[in-house]
Coordinates of C-alpha atoms in Angstrom, one line a residue:
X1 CA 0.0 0.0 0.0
X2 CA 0.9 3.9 0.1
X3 CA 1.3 5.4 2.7
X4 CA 1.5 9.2 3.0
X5 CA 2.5 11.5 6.2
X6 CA 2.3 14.9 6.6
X7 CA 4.1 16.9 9.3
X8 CA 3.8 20.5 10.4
X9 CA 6.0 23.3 9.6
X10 CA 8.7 22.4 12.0
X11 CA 10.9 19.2 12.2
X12 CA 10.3 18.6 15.8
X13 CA 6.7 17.2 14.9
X14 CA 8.2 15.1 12.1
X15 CA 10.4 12.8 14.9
X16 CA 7.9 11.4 16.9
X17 CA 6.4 10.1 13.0
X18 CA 9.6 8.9 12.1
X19 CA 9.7 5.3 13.9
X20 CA 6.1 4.5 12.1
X21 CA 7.2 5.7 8.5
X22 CA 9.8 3.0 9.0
X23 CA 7.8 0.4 9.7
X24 CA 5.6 0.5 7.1
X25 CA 8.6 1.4 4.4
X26 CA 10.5 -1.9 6.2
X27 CA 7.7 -4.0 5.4
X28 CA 7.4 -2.9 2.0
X29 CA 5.1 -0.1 1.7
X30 CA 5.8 2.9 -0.3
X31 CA 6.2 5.9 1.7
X32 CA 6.2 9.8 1.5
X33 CA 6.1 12.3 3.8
X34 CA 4.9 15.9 2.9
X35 CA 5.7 19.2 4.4
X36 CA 6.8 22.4 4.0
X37 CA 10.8 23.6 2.3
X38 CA 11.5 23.7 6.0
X39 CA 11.3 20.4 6.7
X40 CA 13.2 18.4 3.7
X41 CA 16.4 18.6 5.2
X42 CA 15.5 16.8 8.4
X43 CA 12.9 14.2 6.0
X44 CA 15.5 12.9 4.0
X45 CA 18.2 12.6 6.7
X46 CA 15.8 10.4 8.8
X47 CA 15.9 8.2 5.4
X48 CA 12.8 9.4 3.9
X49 CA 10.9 10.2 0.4
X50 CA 10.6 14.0 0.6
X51 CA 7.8 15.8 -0.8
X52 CA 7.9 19.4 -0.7
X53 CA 4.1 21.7 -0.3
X54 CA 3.9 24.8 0.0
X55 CA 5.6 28.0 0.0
X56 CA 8.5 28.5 2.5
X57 CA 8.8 32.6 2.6
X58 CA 4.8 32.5 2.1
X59 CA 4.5 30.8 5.5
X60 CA 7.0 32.8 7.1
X61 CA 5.3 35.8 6.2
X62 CA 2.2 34.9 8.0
X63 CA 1.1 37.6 10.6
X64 CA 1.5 36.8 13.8
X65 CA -1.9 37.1 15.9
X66 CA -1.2 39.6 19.0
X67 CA -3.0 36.7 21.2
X68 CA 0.1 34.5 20.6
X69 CA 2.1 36.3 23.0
X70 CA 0.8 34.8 25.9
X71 CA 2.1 31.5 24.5
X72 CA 5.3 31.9 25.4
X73 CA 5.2 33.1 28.6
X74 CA 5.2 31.5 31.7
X75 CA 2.0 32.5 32.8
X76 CA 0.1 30.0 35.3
X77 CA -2.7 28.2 33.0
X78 CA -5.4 25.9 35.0
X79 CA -3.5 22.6 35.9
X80 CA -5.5 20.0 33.3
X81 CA -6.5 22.5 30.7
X82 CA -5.3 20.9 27.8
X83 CA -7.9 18.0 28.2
X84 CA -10.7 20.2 29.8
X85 CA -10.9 23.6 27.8
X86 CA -13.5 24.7 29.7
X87 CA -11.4 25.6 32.4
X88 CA -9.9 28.3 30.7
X89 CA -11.0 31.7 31.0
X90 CA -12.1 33.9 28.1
X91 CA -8.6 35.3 27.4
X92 CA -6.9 31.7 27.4
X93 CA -9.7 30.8 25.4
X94 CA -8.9 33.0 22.4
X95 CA -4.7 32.4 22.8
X96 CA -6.0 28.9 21.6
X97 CA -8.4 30.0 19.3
X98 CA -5.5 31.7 18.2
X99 CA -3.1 28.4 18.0
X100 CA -5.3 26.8 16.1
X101 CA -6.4 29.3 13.4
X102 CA -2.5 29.7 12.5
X103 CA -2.6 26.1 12.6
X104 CA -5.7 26.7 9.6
X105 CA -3.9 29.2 7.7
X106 CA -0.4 26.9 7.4
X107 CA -2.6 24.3 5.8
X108 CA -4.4 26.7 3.5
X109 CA -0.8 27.9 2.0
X110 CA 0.3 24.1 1.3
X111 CA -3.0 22.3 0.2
X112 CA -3.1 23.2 -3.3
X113 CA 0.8 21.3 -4.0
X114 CA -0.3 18.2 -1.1
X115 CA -3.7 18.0 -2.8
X116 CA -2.4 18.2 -6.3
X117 CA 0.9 15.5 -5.5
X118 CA -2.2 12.8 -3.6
X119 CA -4.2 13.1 -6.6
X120 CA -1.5 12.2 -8.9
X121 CA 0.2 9.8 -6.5
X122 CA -3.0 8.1 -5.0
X123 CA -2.0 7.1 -1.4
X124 CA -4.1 4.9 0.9
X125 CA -3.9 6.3 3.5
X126 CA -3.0 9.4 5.4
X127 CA -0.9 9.9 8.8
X128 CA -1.0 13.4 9.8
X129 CA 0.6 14.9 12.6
X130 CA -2.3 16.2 15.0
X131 CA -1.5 20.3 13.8
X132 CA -1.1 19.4 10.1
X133 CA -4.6 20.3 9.2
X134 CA -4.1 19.4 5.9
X135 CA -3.6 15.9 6.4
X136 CA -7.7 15.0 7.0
X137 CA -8.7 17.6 4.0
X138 CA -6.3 15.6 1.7
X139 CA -7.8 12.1 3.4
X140 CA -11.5 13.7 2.7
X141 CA -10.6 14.8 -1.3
X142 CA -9.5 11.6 -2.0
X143 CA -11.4 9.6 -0.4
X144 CA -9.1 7.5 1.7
X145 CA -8.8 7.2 5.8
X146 CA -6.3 9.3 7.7
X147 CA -5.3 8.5 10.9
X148 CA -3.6 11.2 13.2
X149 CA -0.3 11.0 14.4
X150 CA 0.1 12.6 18.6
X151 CA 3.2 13.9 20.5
X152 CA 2.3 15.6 23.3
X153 CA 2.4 14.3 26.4
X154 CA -0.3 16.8 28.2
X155 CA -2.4 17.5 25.3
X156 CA -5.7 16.0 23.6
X157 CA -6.1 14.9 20.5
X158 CA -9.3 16.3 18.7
X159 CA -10.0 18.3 15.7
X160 CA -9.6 22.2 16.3
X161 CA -12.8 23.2 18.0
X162 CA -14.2 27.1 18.7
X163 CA -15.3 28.8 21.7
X164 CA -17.9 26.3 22.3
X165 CA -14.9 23.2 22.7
X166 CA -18.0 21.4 20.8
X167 CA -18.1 22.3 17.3
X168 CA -14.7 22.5 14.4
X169 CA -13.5 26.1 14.3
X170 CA -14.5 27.7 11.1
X171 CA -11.1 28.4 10.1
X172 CA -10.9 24.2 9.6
X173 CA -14.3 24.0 8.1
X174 CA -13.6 26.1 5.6
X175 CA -10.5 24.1 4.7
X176 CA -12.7 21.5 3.6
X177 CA -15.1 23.9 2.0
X178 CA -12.9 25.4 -0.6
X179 CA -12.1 22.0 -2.1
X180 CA -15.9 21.3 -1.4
X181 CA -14.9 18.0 0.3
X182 CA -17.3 16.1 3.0
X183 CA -16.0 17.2 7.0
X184 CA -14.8 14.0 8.2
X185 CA -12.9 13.0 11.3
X186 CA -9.6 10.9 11.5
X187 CA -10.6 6.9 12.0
X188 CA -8.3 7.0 14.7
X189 CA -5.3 8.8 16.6
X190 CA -1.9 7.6 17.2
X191 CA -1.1 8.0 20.9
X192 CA 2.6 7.3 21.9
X193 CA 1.7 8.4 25.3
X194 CA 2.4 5.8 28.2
X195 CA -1.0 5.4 30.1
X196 CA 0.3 7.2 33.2
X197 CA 1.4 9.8 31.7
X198 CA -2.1 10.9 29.6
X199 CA -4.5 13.2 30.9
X200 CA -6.2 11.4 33.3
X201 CA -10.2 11.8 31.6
X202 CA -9.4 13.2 28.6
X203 CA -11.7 12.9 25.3
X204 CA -13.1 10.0 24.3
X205 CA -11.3 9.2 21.1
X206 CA -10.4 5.8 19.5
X207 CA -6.6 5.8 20.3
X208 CA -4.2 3.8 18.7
X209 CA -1.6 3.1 21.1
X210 CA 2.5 3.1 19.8
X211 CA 5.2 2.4 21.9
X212 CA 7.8 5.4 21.9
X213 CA 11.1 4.9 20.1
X214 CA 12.6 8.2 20.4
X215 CA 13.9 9.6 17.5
X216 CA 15.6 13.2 17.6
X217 CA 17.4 13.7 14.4
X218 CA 20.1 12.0 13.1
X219 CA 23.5 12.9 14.5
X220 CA 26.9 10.7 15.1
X221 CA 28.6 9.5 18.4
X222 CA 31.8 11.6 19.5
X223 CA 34.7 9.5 21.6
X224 CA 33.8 11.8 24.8
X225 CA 30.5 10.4 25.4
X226 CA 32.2 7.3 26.8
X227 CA 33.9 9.1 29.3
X228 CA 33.5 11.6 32.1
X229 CA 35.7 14.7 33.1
X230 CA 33.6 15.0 36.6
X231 CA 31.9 12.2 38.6
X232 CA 28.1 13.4 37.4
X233 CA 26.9 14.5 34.2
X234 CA 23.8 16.8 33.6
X235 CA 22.4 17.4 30.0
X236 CA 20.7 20.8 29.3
X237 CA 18.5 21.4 26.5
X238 CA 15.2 23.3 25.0
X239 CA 14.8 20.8 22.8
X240 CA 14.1 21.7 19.2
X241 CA 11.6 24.2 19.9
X242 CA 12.8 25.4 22.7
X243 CA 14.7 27.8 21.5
X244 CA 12.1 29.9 20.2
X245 CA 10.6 30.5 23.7
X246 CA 12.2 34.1 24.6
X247 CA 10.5 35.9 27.2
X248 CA 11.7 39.9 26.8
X249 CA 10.9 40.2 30.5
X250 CA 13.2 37.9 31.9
X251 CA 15.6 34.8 31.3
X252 CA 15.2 32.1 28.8
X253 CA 15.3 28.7 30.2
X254 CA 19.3 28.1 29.1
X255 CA 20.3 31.1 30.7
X256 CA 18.4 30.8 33.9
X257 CA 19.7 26.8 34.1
X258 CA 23.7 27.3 33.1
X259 CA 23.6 30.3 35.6
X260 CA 22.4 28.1 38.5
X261 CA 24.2 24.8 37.6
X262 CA 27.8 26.5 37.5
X263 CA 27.9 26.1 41.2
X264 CA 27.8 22.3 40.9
X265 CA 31.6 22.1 41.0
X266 CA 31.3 18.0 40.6
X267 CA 29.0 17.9 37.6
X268 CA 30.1 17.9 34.1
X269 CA 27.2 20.1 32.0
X270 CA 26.3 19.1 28.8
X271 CA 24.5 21.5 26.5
X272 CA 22.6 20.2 23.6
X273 CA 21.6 23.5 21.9
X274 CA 19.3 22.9 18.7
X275 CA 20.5 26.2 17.0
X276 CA 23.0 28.7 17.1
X277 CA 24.4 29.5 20.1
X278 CA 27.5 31.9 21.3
X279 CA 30.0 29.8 23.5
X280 CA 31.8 32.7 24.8
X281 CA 31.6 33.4 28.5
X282 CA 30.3 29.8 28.9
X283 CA 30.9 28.2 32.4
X284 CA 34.2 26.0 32.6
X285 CA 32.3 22.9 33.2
X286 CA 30.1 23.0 29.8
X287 CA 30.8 21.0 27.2
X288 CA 28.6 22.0 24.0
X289 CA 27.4 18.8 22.3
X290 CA 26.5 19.5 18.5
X291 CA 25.1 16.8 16.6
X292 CA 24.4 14.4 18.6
X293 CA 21.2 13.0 19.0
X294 CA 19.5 13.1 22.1
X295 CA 18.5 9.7 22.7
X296 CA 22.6 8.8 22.2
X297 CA 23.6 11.5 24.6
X298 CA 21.1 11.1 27.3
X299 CA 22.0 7.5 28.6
X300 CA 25.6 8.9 30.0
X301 CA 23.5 11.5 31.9
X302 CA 22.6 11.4 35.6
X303 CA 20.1 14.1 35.2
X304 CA 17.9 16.2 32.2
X305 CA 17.0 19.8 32.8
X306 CA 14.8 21.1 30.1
X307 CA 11.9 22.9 29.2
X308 CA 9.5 20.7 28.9
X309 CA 9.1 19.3 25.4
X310 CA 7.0 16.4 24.7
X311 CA 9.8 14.6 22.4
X312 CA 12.2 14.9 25.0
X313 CA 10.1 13.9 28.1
X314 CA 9.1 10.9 26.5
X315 CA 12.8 10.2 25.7
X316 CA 14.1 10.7 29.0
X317 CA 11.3 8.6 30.4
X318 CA 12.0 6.0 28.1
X319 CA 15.8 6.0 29.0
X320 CA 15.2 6.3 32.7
X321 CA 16.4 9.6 33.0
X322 CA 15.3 11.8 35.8
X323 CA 13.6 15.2 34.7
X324 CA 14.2 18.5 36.1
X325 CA 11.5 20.5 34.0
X326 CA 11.7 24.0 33.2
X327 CA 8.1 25.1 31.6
X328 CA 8.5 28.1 29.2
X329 CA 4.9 28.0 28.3
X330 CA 1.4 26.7 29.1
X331 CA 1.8 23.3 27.0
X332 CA 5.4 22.5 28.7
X333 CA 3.7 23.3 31.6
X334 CA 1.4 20.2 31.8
X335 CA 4.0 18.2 30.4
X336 CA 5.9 19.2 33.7
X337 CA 2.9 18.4 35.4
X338 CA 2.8 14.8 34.1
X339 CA 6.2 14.2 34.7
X340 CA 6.3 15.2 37.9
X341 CA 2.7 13.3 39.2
X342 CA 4.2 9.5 37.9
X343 CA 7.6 10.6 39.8
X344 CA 9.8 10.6 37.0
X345 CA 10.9 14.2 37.7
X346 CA 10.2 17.8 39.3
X347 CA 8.8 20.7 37.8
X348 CA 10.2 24.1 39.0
X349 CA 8.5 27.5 37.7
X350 CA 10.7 29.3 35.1
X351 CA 9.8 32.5 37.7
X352 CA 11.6 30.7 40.2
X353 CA 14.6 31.7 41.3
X354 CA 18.0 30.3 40.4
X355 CA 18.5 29.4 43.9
X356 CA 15.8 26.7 43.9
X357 CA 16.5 25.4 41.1
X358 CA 20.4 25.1 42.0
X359 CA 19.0 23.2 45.2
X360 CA 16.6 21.0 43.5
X361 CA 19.1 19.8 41.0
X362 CA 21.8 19.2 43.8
X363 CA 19.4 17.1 45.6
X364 CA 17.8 15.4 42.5
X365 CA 21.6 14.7 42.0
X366 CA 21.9 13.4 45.2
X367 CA 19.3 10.6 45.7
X368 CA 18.1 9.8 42.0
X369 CA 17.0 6.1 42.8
X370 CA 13.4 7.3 43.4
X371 CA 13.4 9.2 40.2
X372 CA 14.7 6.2 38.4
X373 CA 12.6 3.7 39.7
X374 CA 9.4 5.6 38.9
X375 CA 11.2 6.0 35.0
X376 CA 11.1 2.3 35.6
X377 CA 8.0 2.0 35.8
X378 CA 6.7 4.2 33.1
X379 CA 9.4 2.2 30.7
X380 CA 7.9 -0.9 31.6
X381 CA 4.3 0.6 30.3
X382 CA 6.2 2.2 27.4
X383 CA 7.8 -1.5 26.4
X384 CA 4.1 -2.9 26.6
X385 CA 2.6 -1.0 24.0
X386 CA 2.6 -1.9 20.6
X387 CA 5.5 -1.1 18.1
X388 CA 5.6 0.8 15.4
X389 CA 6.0 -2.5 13.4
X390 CA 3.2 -3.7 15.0
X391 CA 0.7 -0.9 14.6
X392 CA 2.0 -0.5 10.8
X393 CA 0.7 -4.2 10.1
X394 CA -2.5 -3.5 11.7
X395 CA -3.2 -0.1 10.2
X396 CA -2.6 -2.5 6.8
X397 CA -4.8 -4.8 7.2
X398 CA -7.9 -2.4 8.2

């Protein structure tokens, strides 16, 4: 069969697809994925049929709503609000709104190419990534099943709804509308979320569960790994995304963590920036690892402070890593928050002050076991999922 994905406008949403693609292209399904010019690079290096939608500086030129703002900063959201909307007030409400009608407009810019390729290629089915909106209008043109592909640790996975959380936002009705195609929902999502770490009621959709296998870009091994210049080591990172967080009103998460984790004297830091960084002024202790991919790094380290990404999370549960979690917005926020209720970690408030989290990494550092063994545990649910392999044979035969 053919199989097509289609990821977001970021690379970070492509990993968690990654593991799946290969499963169905190992057992002898033709594969593409689709997204936009920004994306190619990190599609082919994972070993993947490339096919480019959509109009790079046209997407980059989209106006950013003024509601966005709120996004990344680390305001206090209602604890659960990503699977119960309706605890957010009126001006949360329309920062979402907000997400989501972005999300509408980044689909509208590549849908003519993706809709144009699917007619001409004919895929079977669909895998979209749960903010590629495109993905079920492509599904509903052609006339085949999509299925949609989840990452996030603390959020639901739904269709974009509007103020009343009931019914699609117009924004994604109209998608479907201008190619004067039937509304249809996915048949299923793709949840790579262990049990314990899911919102604990959230929406009743048919999941399809997928055991993690965390892919993070491809990368090599350097010799240093292998050895240690101090007796602990402590990985920093904001993730792919992370650094995009900057709050003009005080630190960004790698600032605020170097700063406090120079005064562990005994601990070797390892940075793992995912863009361009200046090295200068950099505490003694930090080494800066480029190009090496975090699930090859983060089994030398005693300890992961970062600000709460769902791709890394999941990889540091999945390696048994303990989590000190740095939120920089409200969605890292309840990724913190899961973390930290299954005892795979602590979440500190960016607001916090460097003091604290100097202490909490010390003593995190200091008696890891508990943090470990509750890792453990969530590995052991991780492990009992289904693979990729498994979930590509039975999307095949449905």
């Amino acid at each position: 069969m053919r199989v097509l994905f289609t990821t977001w406008a970021a690379p970070g949403h492509l990993f968690p697809m990654v593991p799946l693609a290969w499963a169905f292209q190992a057992a002898g399904h033709e594969v593409r994925v689709a997204g936009p010019p920004a994306c190619q690079d990190a599609i082919t290096q994972a070993g993947l049929c490339a096919v480019g939608v959509g109009d790079q500086a046209a997407i980059a030129a989209l106006p950013k709503p003024p509601e966005l703002a709120a996004w990344g900063r680390p305001a206090r959201w209602p604890h659960g609000w990503s699977a119960h909307l309706d605890l957010l007030d009126a001006g949360q409400r329309r920062v979402i709104r907000a997400l989501y009608e972005k999300q509408c407009a980044v689909a509208g810019l590549i849908l003519d190419d993706l809709i144009d390729f699917g007619r001409w290629w004919r895929p079977d089915l669909v895998v979209h990534d749960v903010l590629a909106m495109a993905g079920p209008v492509l599904a509903a043109v052609l006339g085949v099943p999509a299925v949609g592909h989840g990452w996030e640790i603390g959020s639901t996975l739904h269709p974009p709804t509007g103020d009343a959380d009931t019914e699609p936002l117009p924004a994604y009705l109209g998608l479907f509308e201008r190619y004067a195609a039937d509304v249809t929902e996915p048949a299923g999502w793709i949840d790579p979320c262990p049990p314990s770490l899911r919102p604990p009621d959230g929406p009743p959709v048919r999941r399809l569960p997928m055991r993690c296998v965390p892919y993070n870009g491809s990368g090599g091994q350097p010799g240093w790994l292998a050895g240690r210049d101090r007796p602990r080591r402590v990985c920093v990172t904001a993730g792919v995304a992370g650094a995009r967080y900057r709050d003009p009103g005080g630190p960004d998460v790698l600032t605020l963590t170097l700063e406090s984790l120079a005064a562990v004297s005994d601990a070797e830091i390892v940075l793992a920036p995912s863009g361009p960084l200046a090295e200068e002024g950099l505490p003694d202790q930090v080494r800066v690892a480029r190009g090496v991919p975090f699930r090859t790094l983060l089994p030398t380290c005693d300890l992961v402070v970062h600000h709460g990404g769902a791709g890394t999370a999941l990889t540091a549960v999945v390696l048994g890593v303990p989590q000190l979690v740095v939120p920089p917005s409200p969605i890292c926020t309840e990724i913190g928050h899961s973390v930290a209720r299954v005892g795979a970690g602590t979440m500190l408030d960016r607001l916090d002050s460097t003091e604290l989290l100097l202490k909490t990494a010390t003593d995190m550092l200091a008696a890891p076991d508990s943090y470990r063994e509750a890792a453990g545990r969530v590995r052991s649910e991780t492990a009992a999922l289904p693979s990729p392999s498994a979930l590509a044979a039975r999307l095949a035969a449905s």
